Short mmCIF file of C-alpha atoms in Angstrom, two decimals:
data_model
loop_
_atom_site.label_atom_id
_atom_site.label_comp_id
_atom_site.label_asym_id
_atom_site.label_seq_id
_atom_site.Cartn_x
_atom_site.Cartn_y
_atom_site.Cartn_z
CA UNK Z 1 0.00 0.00 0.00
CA UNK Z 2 2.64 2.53 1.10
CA UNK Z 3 5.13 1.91 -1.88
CA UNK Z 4 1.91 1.86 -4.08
CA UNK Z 5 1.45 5.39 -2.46
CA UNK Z 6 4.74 6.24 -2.85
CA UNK Z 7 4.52 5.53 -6.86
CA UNK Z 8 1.57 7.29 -7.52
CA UNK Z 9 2.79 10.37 -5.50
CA UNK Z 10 6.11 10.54 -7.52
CA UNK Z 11 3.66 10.05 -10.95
CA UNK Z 12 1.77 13.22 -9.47
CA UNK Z 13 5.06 15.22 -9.20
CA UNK Z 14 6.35 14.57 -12.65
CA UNK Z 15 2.52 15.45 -14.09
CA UNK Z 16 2.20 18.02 -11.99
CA UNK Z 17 5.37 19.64 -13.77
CA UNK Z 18 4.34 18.74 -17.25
CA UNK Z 19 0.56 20.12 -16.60
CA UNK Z 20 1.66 23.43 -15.18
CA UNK Z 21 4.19 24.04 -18.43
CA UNK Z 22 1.12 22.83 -20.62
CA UNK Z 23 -1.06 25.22 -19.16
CA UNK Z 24 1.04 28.29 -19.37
CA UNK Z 25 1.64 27.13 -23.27
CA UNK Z 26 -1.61 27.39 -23.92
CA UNK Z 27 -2.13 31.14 -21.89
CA UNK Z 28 1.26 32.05 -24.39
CA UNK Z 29 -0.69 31.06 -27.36
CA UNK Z 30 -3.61 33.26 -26.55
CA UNK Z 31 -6.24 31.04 -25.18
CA UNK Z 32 -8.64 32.64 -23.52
CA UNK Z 33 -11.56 30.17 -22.76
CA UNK Z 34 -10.83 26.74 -21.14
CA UNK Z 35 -13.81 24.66 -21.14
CA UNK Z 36 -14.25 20.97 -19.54
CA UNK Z 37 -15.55 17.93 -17.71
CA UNK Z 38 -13.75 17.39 -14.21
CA UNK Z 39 -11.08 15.28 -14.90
CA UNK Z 40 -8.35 13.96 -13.07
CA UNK Z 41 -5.55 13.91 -16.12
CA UNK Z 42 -6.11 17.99 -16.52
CA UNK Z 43 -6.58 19.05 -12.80
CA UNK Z 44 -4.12 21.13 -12.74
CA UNK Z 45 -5.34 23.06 -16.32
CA UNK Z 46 -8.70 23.14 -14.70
CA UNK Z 47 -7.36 24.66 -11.37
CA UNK Z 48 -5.20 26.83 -13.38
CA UNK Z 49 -8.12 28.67 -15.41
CA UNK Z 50 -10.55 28.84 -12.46
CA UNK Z 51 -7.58 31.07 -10.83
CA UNK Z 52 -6.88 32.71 -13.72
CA UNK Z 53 -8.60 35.96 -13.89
CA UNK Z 54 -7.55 36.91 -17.22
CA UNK Z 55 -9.62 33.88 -18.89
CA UNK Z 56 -12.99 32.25 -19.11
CA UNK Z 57 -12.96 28.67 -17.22
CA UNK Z 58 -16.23 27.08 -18.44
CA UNK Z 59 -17.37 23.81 -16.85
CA UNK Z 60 -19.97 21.77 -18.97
CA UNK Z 61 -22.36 19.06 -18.53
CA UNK Z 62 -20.87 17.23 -21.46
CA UNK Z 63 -18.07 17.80 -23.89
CA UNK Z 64 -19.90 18.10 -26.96
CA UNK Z 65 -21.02 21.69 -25.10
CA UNK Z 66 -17.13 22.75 -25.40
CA UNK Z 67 -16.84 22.01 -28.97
CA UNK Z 68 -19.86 24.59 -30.19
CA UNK Z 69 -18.23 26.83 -27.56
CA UNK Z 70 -15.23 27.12 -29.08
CA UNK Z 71 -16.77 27.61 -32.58
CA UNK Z 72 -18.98 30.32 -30.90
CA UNK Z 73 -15.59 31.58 -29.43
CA UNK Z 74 -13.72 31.92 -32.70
CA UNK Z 75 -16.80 34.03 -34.49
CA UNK Z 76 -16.42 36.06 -31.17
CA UNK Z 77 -12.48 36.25 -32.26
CA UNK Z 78 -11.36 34.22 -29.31
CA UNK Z 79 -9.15 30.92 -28.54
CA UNK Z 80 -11.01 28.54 -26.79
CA UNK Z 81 -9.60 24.86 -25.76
CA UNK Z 82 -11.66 21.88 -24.87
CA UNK Z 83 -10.05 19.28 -22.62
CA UNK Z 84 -11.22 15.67 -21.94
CA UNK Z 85 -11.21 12.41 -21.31
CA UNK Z 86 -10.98 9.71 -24.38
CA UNK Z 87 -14.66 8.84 -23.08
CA UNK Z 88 -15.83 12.11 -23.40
CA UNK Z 89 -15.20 12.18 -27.52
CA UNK Z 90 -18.07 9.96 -27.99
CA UNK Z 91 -20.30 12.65 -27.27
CA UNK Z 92 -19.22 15.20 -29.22
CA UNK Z 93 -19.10 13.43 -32.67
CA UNK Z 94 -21.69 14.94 -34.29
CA UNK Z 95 -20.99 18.60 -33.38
CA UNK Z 96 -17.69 17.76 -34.67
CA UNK Z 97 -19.17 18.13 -38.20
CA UNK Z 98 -19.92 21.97 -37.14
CA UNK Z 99 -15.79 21.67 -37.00
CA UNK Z 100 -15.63 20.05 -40.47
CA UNK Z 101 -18.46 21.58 -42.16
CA UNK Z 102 -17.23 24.81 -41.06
CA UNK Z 103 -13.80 24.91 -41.20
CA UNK Z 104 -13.53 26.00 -37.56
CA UNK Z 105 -9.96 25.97 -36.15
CA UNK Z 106 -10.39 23.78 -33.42
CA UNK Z 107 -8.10 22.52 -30.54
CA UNK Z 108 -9.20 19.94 -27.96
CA UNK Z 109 -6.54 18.20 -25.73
CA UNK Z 110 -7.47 14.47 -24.56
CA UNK Z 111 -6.19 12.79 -21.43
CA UNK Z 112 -5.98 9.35 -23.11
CA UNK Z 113 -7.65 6.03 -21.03
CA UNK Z 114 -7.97 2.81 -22.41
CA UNK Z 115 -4.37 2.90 -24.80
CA UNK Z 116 -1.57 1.40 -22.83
CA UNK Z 117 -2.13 -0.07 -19.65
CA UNK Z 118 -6.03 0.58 -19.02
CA UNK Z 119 -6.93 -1.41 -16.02
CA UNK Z 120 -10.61 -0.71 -16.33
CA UNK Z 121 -12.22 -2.80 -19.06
CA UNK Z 122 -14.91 0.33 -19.15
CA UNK Z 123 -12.61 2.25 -20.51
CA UNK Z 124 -10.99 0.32 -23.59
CA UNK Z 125 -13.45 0.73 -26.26
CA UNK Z 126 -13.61 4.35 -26.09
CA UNK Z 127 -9.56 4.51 -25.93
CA UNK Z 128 -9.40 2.22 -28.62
CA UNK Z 129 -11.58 3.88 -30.80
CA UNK Z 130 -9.92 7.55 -29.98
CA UNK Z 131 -7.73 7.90 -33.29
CA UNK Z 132 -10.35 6.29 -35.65
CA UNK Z 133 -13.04 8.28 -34.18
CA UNK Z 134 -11.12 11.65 -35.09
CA UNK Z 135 -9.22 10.75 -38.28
CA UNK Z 136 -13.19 9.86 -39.28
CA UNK Z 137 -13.96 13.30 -38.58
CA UNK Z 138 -11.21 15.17 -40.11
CA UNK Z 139 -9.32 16.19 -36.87
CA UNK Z 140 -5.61 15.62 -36.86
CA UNK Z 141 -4.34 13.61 -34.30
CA UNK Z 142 -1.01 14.75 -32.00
CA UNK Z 143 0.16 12.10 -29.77
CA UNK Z 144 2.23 13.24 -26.52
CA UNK Z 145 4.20 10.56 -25.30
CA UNK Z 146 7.05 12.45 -22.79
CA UNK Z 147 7.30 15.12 -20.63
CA UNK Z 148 9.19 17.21 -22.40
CA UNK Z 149 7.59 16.70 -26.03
CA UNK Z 150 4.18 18.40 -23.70
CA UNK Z 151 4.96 22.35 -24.31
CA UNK Z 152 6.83 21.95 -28.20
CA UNK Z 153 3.23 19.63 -29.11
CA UNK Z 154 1.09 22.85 -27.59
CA UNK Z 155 2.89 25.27 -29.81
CA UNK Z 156 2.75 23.10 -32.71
CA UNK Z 157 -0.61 22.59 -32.44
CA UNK Z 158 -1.68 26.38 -31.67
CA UNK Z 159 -0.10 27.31 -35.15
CA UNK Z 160 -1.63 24.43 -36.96
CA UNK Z 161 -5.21 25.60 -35.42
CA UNK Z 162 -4.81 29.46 -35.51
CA UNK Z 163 -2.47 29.93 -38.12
CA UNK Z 164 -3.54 26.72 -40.27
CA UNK Z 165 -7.25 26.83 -39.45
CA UNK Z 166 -7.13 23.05 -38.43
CA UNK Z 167 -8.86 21.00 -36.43
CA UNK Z 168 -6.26 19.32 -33.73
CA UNK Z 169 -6.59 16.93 -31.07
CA UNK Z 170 -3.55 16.25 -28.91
CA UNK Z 171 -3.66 12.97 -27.22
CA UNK Z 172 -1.83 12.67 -23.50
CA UNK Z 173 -1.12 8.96 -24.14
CA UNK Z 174 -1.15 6.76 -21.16
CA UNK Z 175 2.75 6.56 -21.57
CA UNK Z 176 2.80 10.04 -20.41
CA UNK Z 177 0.31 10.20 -17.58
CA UNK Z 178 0.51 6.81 -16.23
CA UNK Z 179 -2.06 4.37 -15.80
CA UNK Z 180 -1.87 3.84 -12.45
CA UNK Z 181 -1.88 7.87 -11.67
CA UNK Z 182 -5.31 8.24 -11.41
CA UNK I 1 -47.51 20.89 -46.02
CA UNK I 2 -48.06 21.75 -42.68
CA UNK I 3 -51.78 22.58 -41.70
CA UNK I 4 -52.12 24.25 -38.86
CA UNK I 5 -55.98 23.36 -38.68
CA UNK I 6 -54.80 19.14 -37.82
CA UNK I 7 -52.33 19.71 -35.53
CA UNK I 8 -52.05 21.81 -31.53
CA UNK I 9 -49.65 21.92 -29.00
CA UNK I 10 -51.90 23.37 -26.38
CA UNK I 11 -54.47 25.88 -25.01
CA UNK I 12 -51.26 27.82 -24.48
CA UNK I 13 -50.08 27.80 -28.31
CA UNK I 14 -51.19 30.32 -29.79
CA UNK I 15 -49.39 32.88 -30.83
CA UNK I 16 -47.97 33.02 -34.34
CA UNK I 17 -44.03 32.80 -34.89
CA UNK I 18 -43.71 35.14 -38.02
CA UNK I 19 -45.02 37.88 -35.82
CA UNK I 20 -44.40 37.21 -32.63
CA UNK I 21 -40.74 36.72 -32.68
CA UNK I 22 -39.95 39.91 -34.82
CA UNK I 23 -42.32 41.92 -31.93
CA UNK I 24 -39.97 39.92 -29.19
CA UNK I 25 -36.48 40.82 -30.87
CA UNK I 26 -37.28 43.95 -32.32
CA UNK I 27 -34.18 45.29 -34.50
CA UNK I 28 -32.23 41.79 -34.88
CA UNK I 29 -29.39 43.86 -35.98
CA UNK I 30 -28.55 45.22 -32.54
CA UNK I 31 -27.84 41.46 -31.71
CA UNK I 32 -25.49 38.95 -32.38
CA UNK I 33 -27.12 36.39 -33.32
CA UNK I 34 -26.81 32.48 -33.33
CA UNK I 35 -29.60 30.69 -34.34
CA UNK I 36 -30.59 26.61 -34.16
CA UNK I 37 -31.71 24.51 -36.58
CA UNK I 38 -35.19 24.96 -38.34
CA UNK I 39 -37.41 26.77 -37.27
CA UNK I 40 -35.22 29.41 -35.51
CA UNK I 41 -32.59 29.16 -37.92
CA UNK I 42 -35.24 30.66 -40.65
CA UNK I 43 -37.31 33.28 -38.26
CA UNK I 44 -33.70 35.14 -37.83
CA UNK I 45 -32.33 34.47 -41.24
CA UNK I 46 -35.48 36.26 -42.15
CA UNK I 47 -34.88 38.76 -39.50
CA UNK I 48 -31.20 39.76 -40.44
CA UNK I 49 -31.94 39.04 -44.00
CA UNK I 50 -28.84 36.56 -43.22
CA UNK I 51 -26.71 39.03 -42.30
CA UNK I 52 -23.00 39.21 -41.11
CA UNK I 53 -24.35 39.16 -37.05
CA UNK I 54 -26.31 36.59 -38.05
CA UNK I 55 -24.71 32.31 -37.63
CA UNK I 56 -27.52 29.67 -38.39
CA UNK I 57 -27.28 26.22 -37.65
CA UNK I 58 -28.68 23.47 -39.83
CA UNK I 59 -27.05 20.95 -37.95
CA UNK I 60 -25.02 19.66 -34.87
CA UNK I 61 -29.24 20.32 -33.01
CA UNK I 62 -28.06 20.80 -29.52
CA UNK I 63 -25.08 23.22 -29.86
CA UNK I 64 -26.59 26.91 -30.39
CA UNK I 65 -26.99 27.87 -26.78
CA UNK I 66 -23.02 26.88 -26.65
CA UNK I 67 -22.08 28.45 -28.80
CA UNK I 68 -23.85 31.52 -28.20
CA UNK I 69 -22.26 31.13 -24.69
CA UNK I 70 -18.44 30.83 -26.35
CA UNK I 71 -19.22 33.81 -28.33
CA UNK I 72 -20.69 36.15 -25.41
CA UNK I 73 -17.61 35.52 -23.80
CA UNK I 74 -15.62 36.30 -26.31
CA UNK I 75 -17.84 39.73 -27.25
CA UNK I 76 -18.30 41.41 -23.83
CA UNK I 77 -18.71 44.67 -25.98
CA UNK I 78 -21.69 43.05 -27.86
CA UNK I 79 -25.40 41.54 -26.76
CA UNK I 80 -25.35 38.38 -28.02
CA UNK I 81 -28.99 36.68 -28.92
CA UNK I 82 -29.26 32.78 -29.04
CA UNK I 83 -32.61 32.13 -30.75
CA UNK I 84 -33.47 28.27 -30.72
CA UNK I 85 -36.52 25.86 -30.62
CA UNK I 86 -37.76 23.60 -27.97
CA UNK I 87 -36.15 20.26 -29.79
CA UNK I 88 -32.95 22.05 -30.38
CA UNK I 89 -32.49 23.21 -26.63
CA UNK I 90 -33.85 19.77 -25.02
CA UNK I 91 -31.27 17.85 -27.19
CA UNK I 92 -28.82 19.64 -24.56
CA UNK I 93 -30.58 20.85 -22.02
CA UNK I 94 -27.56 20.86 -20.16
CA UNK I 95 -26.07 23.77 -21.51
CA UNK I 96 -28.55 26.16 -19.79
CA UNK I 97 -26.43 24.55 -16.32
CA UNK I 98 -23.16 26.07 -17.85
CA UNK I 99 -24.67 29.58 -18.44
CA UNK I 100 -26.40 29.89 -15.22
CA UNK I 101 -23.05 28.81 -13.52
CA UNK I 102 -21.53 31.69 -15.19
CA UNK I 103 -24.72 33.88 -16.08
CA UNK I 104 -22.41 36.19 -18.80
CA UNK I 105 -24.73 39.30 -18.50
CA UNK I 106 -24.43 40.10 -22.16
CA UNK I 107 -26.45 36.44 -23.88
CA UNK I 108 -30.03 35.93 -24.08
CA UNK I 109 -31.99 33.13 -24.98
CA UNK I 110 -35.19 32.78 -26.79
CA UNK I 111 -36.97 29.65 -27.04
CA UNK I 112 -39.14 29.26 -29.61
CA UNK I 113 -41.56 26.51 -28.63
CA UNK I 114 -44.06 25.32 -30.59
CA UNK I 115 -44.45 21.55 -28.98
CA UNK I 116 -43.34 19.84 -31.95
CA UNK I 117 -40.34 18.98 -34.58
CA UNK I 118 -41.44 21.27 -37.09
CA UNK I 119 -38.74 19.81 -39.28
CA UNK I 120 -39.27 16.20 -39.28
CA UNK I 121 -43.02 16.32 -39.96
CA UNK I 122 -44.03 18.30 -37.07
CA UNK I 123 -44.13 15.18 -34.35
CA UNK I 124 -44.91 16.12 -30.66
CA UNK I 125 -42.06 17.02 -28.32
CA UNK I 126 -41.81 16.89 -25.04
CA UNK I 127 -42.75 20.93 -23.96
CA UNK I 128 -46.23 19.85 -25.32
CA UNK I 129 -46.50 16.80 -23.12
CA UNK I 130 -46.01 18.96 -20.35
CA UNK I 131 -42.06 19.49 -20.24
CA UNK I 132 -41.21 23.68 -18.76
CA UNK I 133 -38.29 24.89 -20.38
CA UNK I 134 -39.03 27.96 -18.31
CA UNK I 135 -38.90 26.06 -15.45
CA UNK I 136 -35.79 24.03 -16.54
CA UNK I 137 -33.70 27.58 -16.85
CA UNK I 138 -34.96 28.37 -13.62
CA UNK I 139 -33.69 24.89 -11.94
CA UNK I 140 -30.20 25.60 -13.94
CA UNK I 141 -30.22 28.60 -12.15
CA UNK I 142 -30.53 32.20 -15.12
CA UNK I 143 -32.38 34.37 -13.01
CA UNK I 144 -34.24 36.40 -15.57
CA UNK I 145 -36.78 33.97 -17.38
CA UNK I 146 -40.39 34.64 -18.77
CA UNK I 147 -43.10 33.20 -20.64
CA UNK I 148 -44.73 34.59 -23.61
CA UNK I 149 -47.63 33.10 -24.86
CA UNK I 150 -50.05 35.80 -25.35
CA UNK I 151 -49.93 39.37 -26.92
CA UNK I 152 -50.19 40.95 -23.64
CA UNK I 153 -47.08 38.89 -22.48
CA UNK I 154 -44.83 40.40 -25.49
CA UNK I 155 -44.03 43.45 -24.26
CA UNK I 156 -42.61 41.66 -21.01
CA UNK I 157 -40.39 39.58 -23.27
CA UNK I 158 -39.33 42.57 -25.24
CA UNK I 159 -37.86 44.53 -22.32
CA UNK I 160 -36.50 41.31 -21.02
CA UNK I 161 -34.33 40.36 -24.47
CA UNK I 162 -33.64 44.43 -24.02
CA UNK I 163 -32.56 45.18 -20.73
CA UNK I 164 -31.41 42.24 -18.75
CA UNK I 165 -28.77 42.98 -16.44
CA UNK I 166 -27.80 38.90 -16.60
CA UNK I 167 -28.40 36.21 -18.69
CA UNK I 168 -31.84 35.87 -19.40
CA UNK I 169 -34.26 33.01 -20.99
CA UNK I 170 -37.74 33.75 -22.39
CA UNK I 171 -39.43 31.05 -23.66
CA UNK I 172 -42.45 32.10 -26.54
CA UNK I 173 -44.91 29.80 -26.85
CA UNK I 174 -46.05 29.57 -30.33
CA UNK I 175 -48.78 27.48 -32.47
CA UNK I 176 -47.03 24.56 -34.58
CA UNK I 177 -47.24 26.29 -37.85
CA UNK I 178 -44.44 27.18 -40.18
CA UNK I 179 -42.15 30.46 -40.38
CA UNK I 180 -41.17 32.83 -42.88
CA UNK I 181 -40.23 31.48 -46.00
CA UNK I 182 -36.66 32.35 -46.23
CA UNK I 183 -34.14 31.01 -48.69
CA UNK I 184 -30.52 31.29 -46.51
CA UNK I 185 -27.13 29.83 -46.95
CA UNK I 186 -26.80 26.02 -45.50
CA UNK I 187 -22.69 26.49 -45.87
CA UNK I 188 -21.44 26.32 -42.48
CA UNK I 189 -17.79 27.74 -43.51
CA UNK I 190 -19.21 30.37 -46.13
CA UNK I 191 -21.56 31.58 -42.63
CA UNK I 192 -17.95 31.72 -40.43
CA UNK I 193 -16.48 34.06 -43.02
CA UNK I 194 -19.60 36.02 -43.18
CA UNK I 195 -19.63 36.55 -39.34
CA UNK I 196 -16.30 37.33 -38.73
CA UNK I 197 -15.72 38.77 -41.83
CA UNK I 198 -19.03 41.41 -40.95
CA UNK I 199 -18.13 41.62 -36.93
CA UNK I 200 -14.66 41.19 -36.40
CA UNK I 201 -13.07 42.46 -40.20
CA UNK I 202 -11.47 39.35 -40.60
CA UNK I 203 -11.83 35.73 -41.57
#
């Protein structure tokens, strides 16, 4: 139990690092409206924006809400980032064709479950069915796998979404946040 | 089509869309405005004559109350109008949770309920089996709400839409007949240029 502890604590150290450097990359590319579902693989995002004065932190019912709010956002003229859970893309497939359909630049970050490690069978479809479900859609996929590839993926997705006018989901892969960290 | 002469929603559906939402909104240009599919979609393409302050959706049912909340946040400078029908909002009811959380003083909502799925062939909906969406936005906690559902109750809903000081949520109760024939652009990219193109002077 206590060396269990002891590995998960030293898991929440390194993440912790690796969130808070995520976070500020995404304040540096001029996000402005961080909307979610609690989750434990962006904690520290969430906590970040809800301290944040300077930005909109938007909890929602469901994800799918966070994809029309960032396409509302971007009419608006604003950067607006949706992080979830793997399970949570399932509900927002079909306002993903608002992302398609209308070109929206789009960026929604995905703390993976069910790829590499999942210990709860409820989780494995949904993780399995991550990449497929987004290539389907016309999103491209950016796959995280170290610490240190966390703020370089940020920036290269912010210009591929504001600058490119893409649709981009980065994927914090299991090998990055653990499977036993949560 | 529809006949309005087969088909009710209600003792309390009366009212007629094509003029009672115009007498609601007034001038939909001092708006922005994002509209959900259908019915709403073509009262406010109508409205704005589809218009750069004007986004209609003809898909994704569910989002526009989302994304009128993303854009109100983004716009504090501008009043933004979500204008949406009773199958639209229900689809994610939800989202009327996330704006009373945050209750952006600068969004209103306007339900257009007519009891029915005007666009699939006009089957019942819930509101006309006795579902409140009044009652739901005052459970998710917006603090300004009204009905409408008679022309003494439009003035109310007016000055509401006008002079909220929060988010507010008026809910028109219509008959189940058909709006204003308007021919609008389905293209949901050409509509994103449009918008920013009109509101923010660039794409």
């Amino acid at each position: 139990m206590s060396a269990a502890m002891t590995e998960d604590e030293h898991a929440r150290e390194i993440s912790a690092g690796w969130q808070n450097q995520l976070y500020e990359a995404l304040r540096r590319n001029g996000v402005s409206q961080f909307s979610y579902v609690p989750d434990a693989g962006h904690r520290i995002c969430i906590d970040r924006s809800i301290e944040d004065k300077d930005v909109h932190s938007v909890a929602l019912t469901t994800e799918e809400e966070g994809v029309a709010l960032a396409c509302g956002a971007h009419l608006g003229g604003a950067r607006s980032v949706l992080l979830m859970q793997s399970s949570g893309l399932g509900n927002c497939v079909n306002f993903m064709s608002m992302v398609q359909g209308g070109r929206f630049p789009f960026m929604t970050i995905l703390s993976m479950r069910g790829d590499f490690g999942e210990g709860n069978p409820w989780q494995i479809s949904m993780g399995q069915a991550t990449i497929p479900i987004l290539k389907a859609m016309g999103f491209i996929v950016l796959e995280i796998t170290k610490p240190e590839d966390v703020v370089p993926t940020i920036d290269a997705a912010s210009n591929m979404v504001w600058k490119s006018g893409q649709a981009v989901a980065v994927l914090l892969t299991q090998k990055l946040i653990g499977a036993k960290a949560f | 089509m529809a006949k309005a002469t087969e088909r009710s929603a209600g003792p309390r559906y009366t009212l007629d869309r094509i003029t009672a939402v115009p007498a609601l909104v007034g001038n939909a240009d001092d708006f922005l405005v994002i509209a959900g599919l259908a019915g709403t979609a073509k009262d406010m393409a109508a409205m704005t004559k589809d218009g750069a302050n004007y986004y209609g959706l003809a898909g994704a049912m569910g989002a526009a109350v989302s994304m009128g909340l993303g854009l109100a946040l983004a716009r504090p400078d501008k009043t933004v109008l979500v204008a949406t029908g009773d199958g639209e909002l229900l689809m994610n009811v939800g989202a009327l949770a996330t704006v009373g959380v945050l209750n952006p003083p600068n969004l209103r909502i306007l339900c257009v309920d007519n009891g029915h799925y005007g666009e699939t062939g006009y089957q019942k909906s819930h509101t006309c089996l006795g579902v409140d969406l009044e009652q739901m936005a005052i459970g998710a906690g917006i603090k300004s709400t009204c009905s409408v559902e008679s022309e003494g109750d439009l003035a109310k809903g007016a000055k509401m839409l006008r002079e909220s000081n929060g988010t507010c949520f008026v809910l028109l109760r219509v008959k189940p007949t058909d709006g204003p024939k308007f021919k609008r652009s389905l293209d949901p990219a050409a509509g994103r240029v449009k918008f920013r193109l009109g509101t923010l002077g660039e794409v």
